[in-house]
Amino acid sequence: MGSNGNHSLSVVLQRVEDASKVVFTGVYGPSLRVEKRRFWEELNVVRDRWVFPWCIGGDFNEIRFVGERSGCRRTTRNMVAFDDFIANHELVDLPLSGARFTWNRGESQSRIDRFLICPGWSNLVPDVYQRSLIHSVSDHCPILLDPRLQSWGRPPFRFEIAWLQAPRMEERLGEWWSFIKSKGPSDVVIGRKLRFVKKKLREWVKEKRAFDQNRLRWLESRIGEINFLEGEGNGNSNLREELGRIKAEHNGILLHEEISWRQKSRVKWLKEGIRTRHIFMPWLVLGGGKLYSSDGSLRPTPEELVFKRLDEDQCRVLEKPFEEEEIEKGVFSLGRDKAPGPDGFCLAFFKHVGHM
């Protein structure tokens, strides 16, 4: 359940634990002054449609106070209208931690991105706050609405395709896979190898995540320093070149995280192909009459049907044991992120090991 407007998209969400409902509205405010009045009217209609707790967030393309835009010296009518909208709906503008501004381009800086919540939302999700994240691609700074959820312990093991892009990963997997040299049935040997590889991967992932997090913190700190210097008018060509290199590295680390989350959520991006949706049409109405529908005639019963039968040669082919070549062909024809079993290894791992 939801609605969409010219500048907003709203959805009704239901919590699993208590079936309570909340409304979230994502916005992208207009930049033209003449359209801002219709923007607030659109949001008023959204709020009047539901009585559930409301959270609204996104790019409002407007500031509330003079100090939220560099170089701003006076309060405008649009700023007053934004402030009145928040007051009329008794919304809470959560304090922003991490940065003063959420958008910058050259020397221009503004806080035009934010989350607003009603008191009912904060009752359902207490201790919520918003903080800015470092941006390396967009002019906008990502804003995280953090409910400070508790940790539920270590997640189960899942092999991530993004790991295959790490330097020397092919060499590592080959060493780990060949390290166990045991005899016995194939399934037992493979099971021992998988358990050993899983153990080594857990150790490697722990070290890599610690390194990436430390590296991200340093990159984000340096990006913040350079942005501050440029905002103060102390930028130069060397700093801009350094900023470009740092943002590229920062974006590369985030891209690996994106691949990981994409696999976890089982999302297929458009560039990877679209799965065709089959549409069932029970009948077609034309000129008041139904086409392709049942004509009411009796259908034959199963006893009246004559089915084709397999001959002895065809039966023998079906009953033959699977050959290694057939199994390999079947495995390598499946998607790389498919079929993670209880061991947590997806097809990408087995395909990779199969080529070693």
CSV table of C-alpha atoms in Angstrom, one decimal, residues 75-350:
chain,number,residue,atom,x,y,z
A,75,THR,CA,15.3,34.4,5.5
A,76,THR,CA,13.2,33.7,2.4
A,77,ARG,CA,9.5,32.9,2.0
A,78,ASN,CA,10.3,29.4,1.0
A,79,MET,CA,12.3,28.9,4.2
A,80,VAL,CA,9.4,30.1,6.2
A,81,ALA,CA,7.0,27.8,4.3
A,82,PHE,CA,9.3,24.8,5.1
A,83,ASP,CA,9.5,25.7,8.8
A,84,ASP,CA,5.7,26.2,8.9
A,85,PHE,CA,5.1,22.8,7.3
A,86,ILE,CA,7.2,21.1,10.0
A,87,ALA,CA,5.4,23.0,12.7
A,88,ASN,CA,1.9,22.3,11.3
A,89,HIS,CA,2.5,18.5,11.3
A,90,GLU,CA,4.4,18.5,14.6
A,91,LEU,CA,7.4,16.9,12.9
A,92,VAL,CA,10.8,16.5,14.7
A,93,ASP,CA,13.9,17.7,12.8
A,94,LEU,CA,16.4,15.3,14.2
A,95,PRO,CA,19.9,16.7,15.0
A,96,LEU,CA,22.4,15.9,12.3
A,97,SER,CA,25.8,14.5,13.4
A,98,GLY,CA,28.9,14.1,11.3
A,99,ALA,CA,28.6,17.2,9.0
A,100,ARG,CA,27.1,20.6,9.0
A,101,PHE,CA,26.1,20.5,5.3
A,102,THR,CA,24.7,17.7,3.2
A,103,TRP,CA,25.3,19.1,-0.3
A,104,ASN,CA,28.3,20.9,-1.8
A,105,ARG,CA,29.4,21.9,-5.2
A,106,GLY,CA,32.6,23.9,-5.3
A,107,GLU,CA,32.2,26.7,-2.8
A,108,SER,CA,28.4,26.3,-2.5
A,109,GLN,CA,27.2,24.2,0.5
A,110,SER,CA,23.7,23.6,2.0
A,111,ARG,CA,21.8,21.3,4.3
A,112,ILE,CA,19.0,20.3,2.0
A,113,ASP,CA,18.8,16.6,2.9
A,114,ARG,CA,17.2,15.4,6.1
A,115,PHE,CA,14.8,13.1,7.9
A,116,LEU,CA,11.7,14.4,9.7
A,117,ILE,CA,9.7,12.2,12.0
A,118,CYS,CA,6.5,12.6,14.0
A,119,PRO,CA,6.4,11.8,17.7
A,120,GLY,CA,4.5,8.5,17.1
A,121,TRP,CA,7.4,7.2,15.0
A,122,SER,CA,10.0,7.9,17.8
A,123,ASN,CA,7.7,6.0,20.2
A,124,LEU,CA,7.9,2.9,17.9
A,125,VAL,CA,11.6,3.3,17.2
A,126,PRO,CA,13.3,5.1,20.2
A,127,ASP,CA,16.8,6.5,20.2
A,128,VAL,CA,16.7,7.1,16.5
A,129,TYR,CA,19.1,9.7,15.1
A,130,GLN,CA,20.5,10.8,11.7
A,131,ARG,CA,24.1,11.1,10.7
A,132,SER,CA,25.9,12.0,7.6
A,133,LEU,CA,28.2,9.6,5.6
A,134,ILE,CA,31.1,10.5,3.4
A,135,HIS,CA,30.2,10.9,-0.2
A,136,SER,CA,32.7,10.1,-3.0
A,137,VAL,CA,30.5,10.2,-6.1
A,138,SER,CA,27.5,12.4,-5.6
A,139,ASP,CA,27.2,16.1,-4.6
A,140,HIS,CA,24.9,14.9,-1.9
A,141,CYS,CA,26.0,13.5,1.4
A,142,PRO,CA,24.2,10.2,2.3
A,143,ILE,CA,22.1,10.5,5.4
A,144,LEU,CA,21.7,7.4,7.7
A,145,LEU,CA,18.6,7.2,9.9
A,146,ASP,CA,20.1,4.9,12.6
A,147,PRO,CA,17.7,3.2,15.1
A,148,ARG,CA,20.7,1.8,17.0
A,149,LEU,CA,19.5,-1.8,16.6
A,150,GLN,CA,21.2,-4.4,18.8
A,151,SER,CA,23.4,-7.1,17.3
A,152,TRP,CA,22.1,-10.6,17.2
A,153,GLY,CA,25.5,-12.3,17.1
A,154,ARG,CA,27.6,-13.6,14.3
A,155,PRO,CA,25.7,-14.2,11.0
A,156,PRO,CA,25.9,-17.6,9.3
A,157,PHE,CA,28.6,-18.1,6.7
A,158,ARG,CA,27.8,-17.2,3.1
A,159,PHE,CA,30.4,-17.1,0.4
A,160,GLU,CA,30.4,-13.7,-1.3
A,161,ILE,CA,31.1,-13.2,-4.9
A,162,ALA,CA,32.9,-9.9,-4.2
A,163,TRP,CA,35.7,-11.9,-2.4
A,164,LEU,CA,36.8,-13.3,-5.8
A,165,GLN,CA,37.8,-9.8,-6.9
A,166,ALA,CA,40.3,-9.5,-4.0
A,167,PRO,CA,44.0,-9.6,-4.9
A,168,ARG,CA,45.5,-13.1,-4.7
A,169,MET,CA,42.2,-14.7,-3.9
A,170,GLU,CA,42.6,-17.3,-6.6
A,171,GLU,CA,46.0,-18.2,-5.2
A,172,ARG,CA,44.6,-18.4,-1.6
A,173,LEU,CA,41.7,-20.6,-2.6
A,174,GLY,CA,44.0,-22.9,-4.5
A,175,GLU,CA,46.3,-23.2,-1.5
A,176,TRP,CA,43.5,-23.8,1.0
A,177,TRP,CA,41.7,-26.3,-1.2
A,178,SER,CA,44.9,-28.3,-1.8
A,179,PHE,CA,46.0,-28.2,1.8
A,180,ILE,CA,43.7,-31.0,3.0
A,181,LYS,CA,45.1,-34.3,1.6
A,182,SER,CA,42.9,-37.1,2.9
A,183,LYS,CA,41.6,-40.3,1.5
A,184,GLY,CA,38.2,-41.8,1.5
A,185,PRO,CA,34.8,-41.3,-0.2
A,186,SER,CA,34.7,-38.2,-2.4
A,187,ASP,CA,31.8,-36.6,-0.4
A,188,VAL,CA,33.8,-37.0,2.8
A,189,VAL,CA,37.0,-35.5,1.3
A,190,ILE,CA,35.1,-32.6,-0.2
A,191,GLY,CA,33.4,-32.0,3.1
A,192,ARG,CA,36.7,-31.7,4.9
A,193,LYS,CA,38.1,-29.4,2.3
A,194,LEU,CA,35.0,-27.1,2.5
A,195,ARG,CA,35.2,-26.9,6.3
A,196,PHE,CA,38.9,-26.0,6.1
A,197,VAL,CA,38.3,-23.4,3.4
A,198,LYS,CA,35.4,-21.9,5.4
A,199,LYS,CA,37.6,-21.6,8.4
A,200,LYS,CA,40.4,-19.8,6.5
A,201,LEU,CA,37.8,-17.5,4.7
A,202,ARG,CA,36.4,-16.5,8.1
A,203,GLU,CA,39.9,-15.5,9.3
A,204,TRP,CA,40.6,-13.7,6.0
A,205,VAL,CA,37.3,-11.8,6.0
A,206,LYS,CA,37.8,-10.7,9.6
A,207,GLU,CA,41.2,-9.2,8.8
A,208,LYS,CA,39.9,-7.7,5.5
A,209,ARG,CA,36.9,-6.0,7.1
A,210,ALA,CA,39.1,-4.6,9.8
A,211,PHE,CA,41.5,-3.2,7.2
A,212,ASP,CA,38.7,-1.9,5.0
A,213,GLN,CA,37.0,-0.2,7.9
A,214,ASN,CA,40.2,1.5,9.0
A,215,ARG,CA,41.0,2.5,5.4
A,216,LEU,CA,37.5,3.9,4.9
A,217,ARG,CA,37.7,5.9,8.1
A,218,TRP,CA,41.0,7.4,7.0
A,219,LEU,CA,39.7,8.1,3.5
A,220,GLU,CA,36.6,9.7,4.8
A,221,SER,CA,38.6,11.8,7.3
A,222,ARG,CA,40.9,13.0,4.5
A,223,ILE,CA,37.9,13.7,2.2
A,224,GLY,CA,36.4,15.7,5.0
A,225,GLU,CA,39.6,17.7,5.5
A,226,ILE,CA,40.0,18.5,1.8
A,227,ASN,CA,36.3,19.5,1.5
A,228,PHE,CA,36.7,21.8,4.5
A,229,LEU,CA,39.8,23.4,3.0
A,230,GLU,CA,38.1,23.9,-0.3
A,231,GLY,CA,35.0,25.3,1.5
A,232,GLU,CA,37.2,27.8,3.3
A,233,GLY,CA,38.7,28.8,-0.1
A,234,ASN,CA,42.1,27.2,0.6
A,235,GLY,CA,41.9,24.6,-2.2
A,236,ASN,CA,44.5,24.1,-4.9
A,237,SER,CA,45.1,21.8,-7.9
A,238,ASN,CA,47.2,19.3,-5.8
A,239,LEU,CA,44.4,18.9,-3.3
A,240,ARG,CA,41.8,18.4,-6.1
A,241,GLU,CA,44.0,15.7,-7.7
A,242,GLU,CA,44.4,14.0,-4.3
A,243,LEU,CA,40.7,14.2,-3.7
A,244,GLY,CA,40.0,12.5,-7.0
A,245,ARG,CA,42.3,9.6,-6.2
A,246,ILE,CA,40.9,9.2,-2.7
A,247,LYS,CA,37.3,9.3,-3.9
A,248,ALA,CA,38.1,6.6,-6.5
A,249,GLU,CA,39.6,4.3,-3.9
A,250,HIS,CA,36.7,5.1,-1.5
A,251,ASN,CA,34.1,4.3,-4.2
A,252,GLY,CA,35.9,1.0,-5.0
A,253,ILE,CA,35.6,-0.2,-1.4
A,254,LEU,CA,31.9,0.8,-1.4
A,255,LEU,CA,31.4,-1.0,-4.7
A,256,HIS,CA,32.6,-4.3,-3.1
A,257,GLU,CA,30.1,-3.7,-0.3
A,258,GLU,CA,27.4,-3.1,-2.8
A,259,ILE,CA,28.1,-6.4,-4.6
A,260,SER,CA,27.9,-8.1,-1.2
A,261,TRP,CA,24.6,-6.6,-0.3
A,262,ARG,CA,23.2,-7.3,-3.7
A,263,GLN,CA,24.0,-11.0,-3.3
A,264,LYS,CA,22.5,-11.1,0.2
A,265,SER,CA,19.2,-9.5,-1.0
A,266,ARG,CA,19.1,-11.6,-4.2
A,267,VAL,CA,18.6,-8.4,-6.2
A,268,LYS,CA,19.3,-8.6,-10.0
A,269,TRP,CA,20.3,-5.3,-11.5
A,270,LEU,CA,19.0,-4.4,-14.9
A,271,LYS,CA,22.5,-4.8,-16.5
A,272,GLU,CA,22.5,-8.5,-15.5
A,273,GLY,CA,19.2,-9.1,-17.4
A,274,ILE,CA,15.6,-9.0,-16.7
A,275,ARG,CA,13.6,-12.1,-15.9
A,276,THR,CA,10.6,-12.4,-18.2
A,277,ARG,CA,7.3,-12.2,-16.4
A,278,HIS,CA,4.7,-14.6,-17.9
A,279,ILE,CA,1.1,-13.2,-18.0
A,280,PHE,CA,-1.8,-15.6,-18.0
A,281,MET,CA,-4.9,-14.5,-20.0
A,282,PRO,CA,-8.0,-16.6,-19.3
A,283,TRP,CA,-10.0,-15.0,-22.0
A,284,LEU,CA,-10.2,-12.0,-24.4
A,285,VAL,CA,-13.4,-9.9,-24.6
A,286,LEU,CA,-14.1,-8.5,-28.0
A,287,GLY,CA,-17.4,-6.9,-29.1
A,288,GLY,CA,-19.1,-8.2,-26.0
A,289,GLY,CA,-18.1,-11.8,-26.5
A,290,LYS,CA,-15.3,-13.9,-25.0
A,291,LEU,CA,-12.6,-15.3,-27.2
A,292,TYR,CA,-10.3,-18.2,-26.3
A,293,SER,CA,-12.6,-19.3,-23.5
A,294,SER,CA,-14.1,-22.7,-23.0
A,295,ASP,CA,-17.0,-23.6,-25.4
A,296,GLY,CA,-18.6,-25.9,-22.9
A,297,SER,CA,-17.8,-29.1,-24.8
A,298,LEU,CA,-16.8,-32.2,-22.9
A,299,ARG,CA,-13.1,-32.9,-22.6
A,300,PRO,CA,-11.7,-36.4,-22.9
A,301,THR,CA,-11.0,-38.3,-19.7
A,302,PRO,CA,-7.5,-39.7,-19.0
A,303,GLU,CA,-8.8,-43.2,-19.9
A,304,GLU,CA,-9.5,-42.0,-23.4
A,305,LEU,CA,-6.1,-40.5,-24.0
A,306,VAL,CA,-3.3,-42.3,-25.7
A,307,PHE,CA,0.2,-41.3,-24.3
A,308,LYS,CA,3.5,-41.8,-26.1
A,309,ARG,CA,5.7,-44.4,-24.5
A,310,LEU,CA,9.5,-44.6,-24.2
A,311,ASP,CA,11.1,-47.6,-25.8
A,312,GLU,CA,13.7,-49.7,-24.1
A,313,ASP,CA,16.7,-47.8,-25.5
A,314,GLN,CA,15.3,-44.5,-24.2
A,315,CYS,CA,14.6,-46.0,-20.8
A,316,ARG,CA,18.2,-47.2,-20.6
A,317,VAL,CA,19.5,-43.7,-21.3
A,318,LEU,CA,17.4,-42.2,-18.5
A,319,GLU,CA,18.6,-44.9,-16.0
A,320,LYS,CA,22.3,-44.5,-16.8
A,321,PRO,CA,24.5,-43.2,-13.9
A,322,PHE,CA,25.4,-39.5,-14.2
A,323,GLU,CA,28.8,-38.9,-15.8
A,324,GLU,CA,31.3,-36.4,-14.5
A,325,GLU,CA,31.0,-34.4,-17.7
A,326,GLU,CA,27.2,-34.1,-17.3
A,327,ILE,CA,27.5,-32.9,-13.7
A,328,GLU,CA,30.2,-30.3,-14.6
A,329,LYS,CA,28.0,-29.0,-17.5
A,330,GLY,CA,25.0,-28.7,-15.2
A,331,VAL,CA,26.9,-26.9,-12.5
A,332,PHE,CA,28.6,-24.5,-14.8
A,333,SER,CA,25.3,-23.6,-16.6
A,334,LEU,CA,23.8,-22.2,-13.4
A,335,GLY,CA,24.0,-18.6,-12.1
A,336,ARG,CA,27.1,-17.7,-10.0
A,337,ASP,CA,25.0,-16.5,-7.0
A,338,LYS,CA,22.6,-19.5,-7.1
A,339,ALA,CA,22.0,-22.4,-4.7
A,340,PRO,CA,23.8,-21.5,-1.5
A,341,GLY,CA,23.4,-24.8,0.5
A,342,PRO,CA,23.7,-25.4,4.2
A,343,ASP,CA,27.5,-25.0,3.9
A,344,GLY,CA,27.1,-21.4,2.6
A,345,PHE,CA,29.0,-21.9,-0.6
A,346,CYS,CA,27.3,-20.6,-3.8
A,347,LEU,CA,27.9,-21.8,-7.3
A,348,ALA,CA,30.6,-19.1,-7.9
A,349,PHE,CA,32.9,-20.8,-5.5
A,350,PHE,CA,32.5,-24.3,-7.0
